[in-house]
Amino acid sequence: KEADFVRFAGQKAKVKLRIPLNGQRNFLGILRGVEAQKVLLETELGLVLLPIGHIDRAKLQPEF
């Protein structure tokens, strides 16, 4: 849900898409919130906008 991505902003997450974005389906980065029905994810390559409707699974990745 969109509210979950807002609630867990600042946390590290692994996101898997149903439909590839630029040939990629799996993303790992820091959640930065939601904007215009897209999840903002800060990856090593920069900020990525993932359409909420294309997300298959998202899991928090706890850091110890």
CSV table of C-alpha atoms in Angstrom, one decimal:
chain,number,residue,atom,x,y,z
A,1,LYS,CA,0.0,0.0,0.0
A,2,GLU,CA,1.1,3.5,-0.7
A,3,ALA,CA,0.8,4.4,3.1
A,4,ASP,CA,3.4,1.7,3.9
A,5,PHE,CA,6.0,3.2,1.6
A,6,VAL,CA,5.4,6.6,3.3
A,7,ARG,CA,5.5,5.1,6.8
A,8,PHE,CA,8.8,3.2,6.2
A,9,ALA,CA,10.6,6.1,4.4
A,10,GLY,CA,14.3,6.1,5.4
A,11,GLN,CA,14.4,2.3,5.6
A,12,LYS,CA,16.4,0.0,3.3
A,13,ALA,CA,14.1,-2.1,1.1
A,14,LYS,CA,14.3,-4.7,-1.7
A,15,VAL,CA,11.6,-4.1,-4.4
A,16,LYS,CA,10.6,-6.5,-7.1
A,17,LEU,CA,8.6,-5.3,-10.1
A,18,ARG,CA,6.1,-7.3,-12.2
A,19,ILE,CA,7.0,-5.3,-15.3
A,20,PRO,CA,10.7,-4.4,-15.8
A,21,LEU,CA,11.8,-0.8,-15.7
A,22,ASN,CA,14.6,-0.1,-18.1
A,23,GLY,CA,15.2,-3.9,-18.3
A,24,GLN,CA,15.5,-4.3,-14.5
A,25,ARG,CA,13.0,-5.9,-12.1
A,26,ASN,CA,14.9,-6.0,-8.8
A,27,PHE,CA,15.9,-2.9,-6.9
A,28,LEU,CA,17.6,-2.4,-3.6
A,29,GLY,CA,17.8,1.0,-1.9
A,30,ILE,CA,16.5,3.5,0.7
A,31,LEU,CA,12.8,4.3,0.5
A,32,ARG,CA,12.2,8.0,0.1
A,33,GLY,CA,8.4,8.2,0.1
A,34,VAL,CA,5.8,8.4,-2.6
A,35,GLU,CA,5.1,11.0,-5.3
A,36,ALA,CA,2.4,10.9,-8.0
A,37,GLN,CA,1.7,7.2,-7.6
A,38,LYS,CA,5.4,6.3,-7.8
A,39,VAL,CA,7.7,5.0,-5.0
A,40,LEU,CA,10.9,7.0,-4.7
A,41,LEU,CA,13.9,4.6,-4.0
A,42,GLU,CA,17.4,5.9,-3.6
A,43,THR,CA,19.8,3.3,-5.1
A,44,GLU,CA,23.5,3.3,-5.7
A,45,LEU,CA,22.9,4.7,-9.1
A,46,GLY,CA,20.6,7.5,-7.9
A,47,LEU,CA,16.9,8.1,-7.4
A,48,VAL,CA,14.5,5.7,-9.1
A,49,LEU,CA,10.8,6.2,-9.5
A,50,LEU,CA,8.9,2.9,-9.4
A,51,PRO,CA,5.2,2.9,-10.4
A,52,ILE,CA,3.2,1.5,-7.5
A,53,GLY,CA,1.0,-0.6,-9.9
A,54,HIS,CA,4.1,-2.4,-11.2
A,55,ILE,CA,5.4,-3.5,-7.8
A,56,ASP,CA,5.1,-7.2,-7.2
A,57,ARG,CA,6.8,-7.4,-3.8
A,58,ALA,CA,8.6,-5.1,-1.4
A,59,LYS,CA,10.5,-6.2,1.7
A,60,LEU,CA,12.4,-4.2,4.3
A,61,GLN,CA,16.1,-5.2,4.6
A,62,PRO,CA,17.1,-4.7,8.2
A,63,GLU,CA,20.6,-3.5,8.9
A,64,PHE,CA,22.5,-4.9,11.9
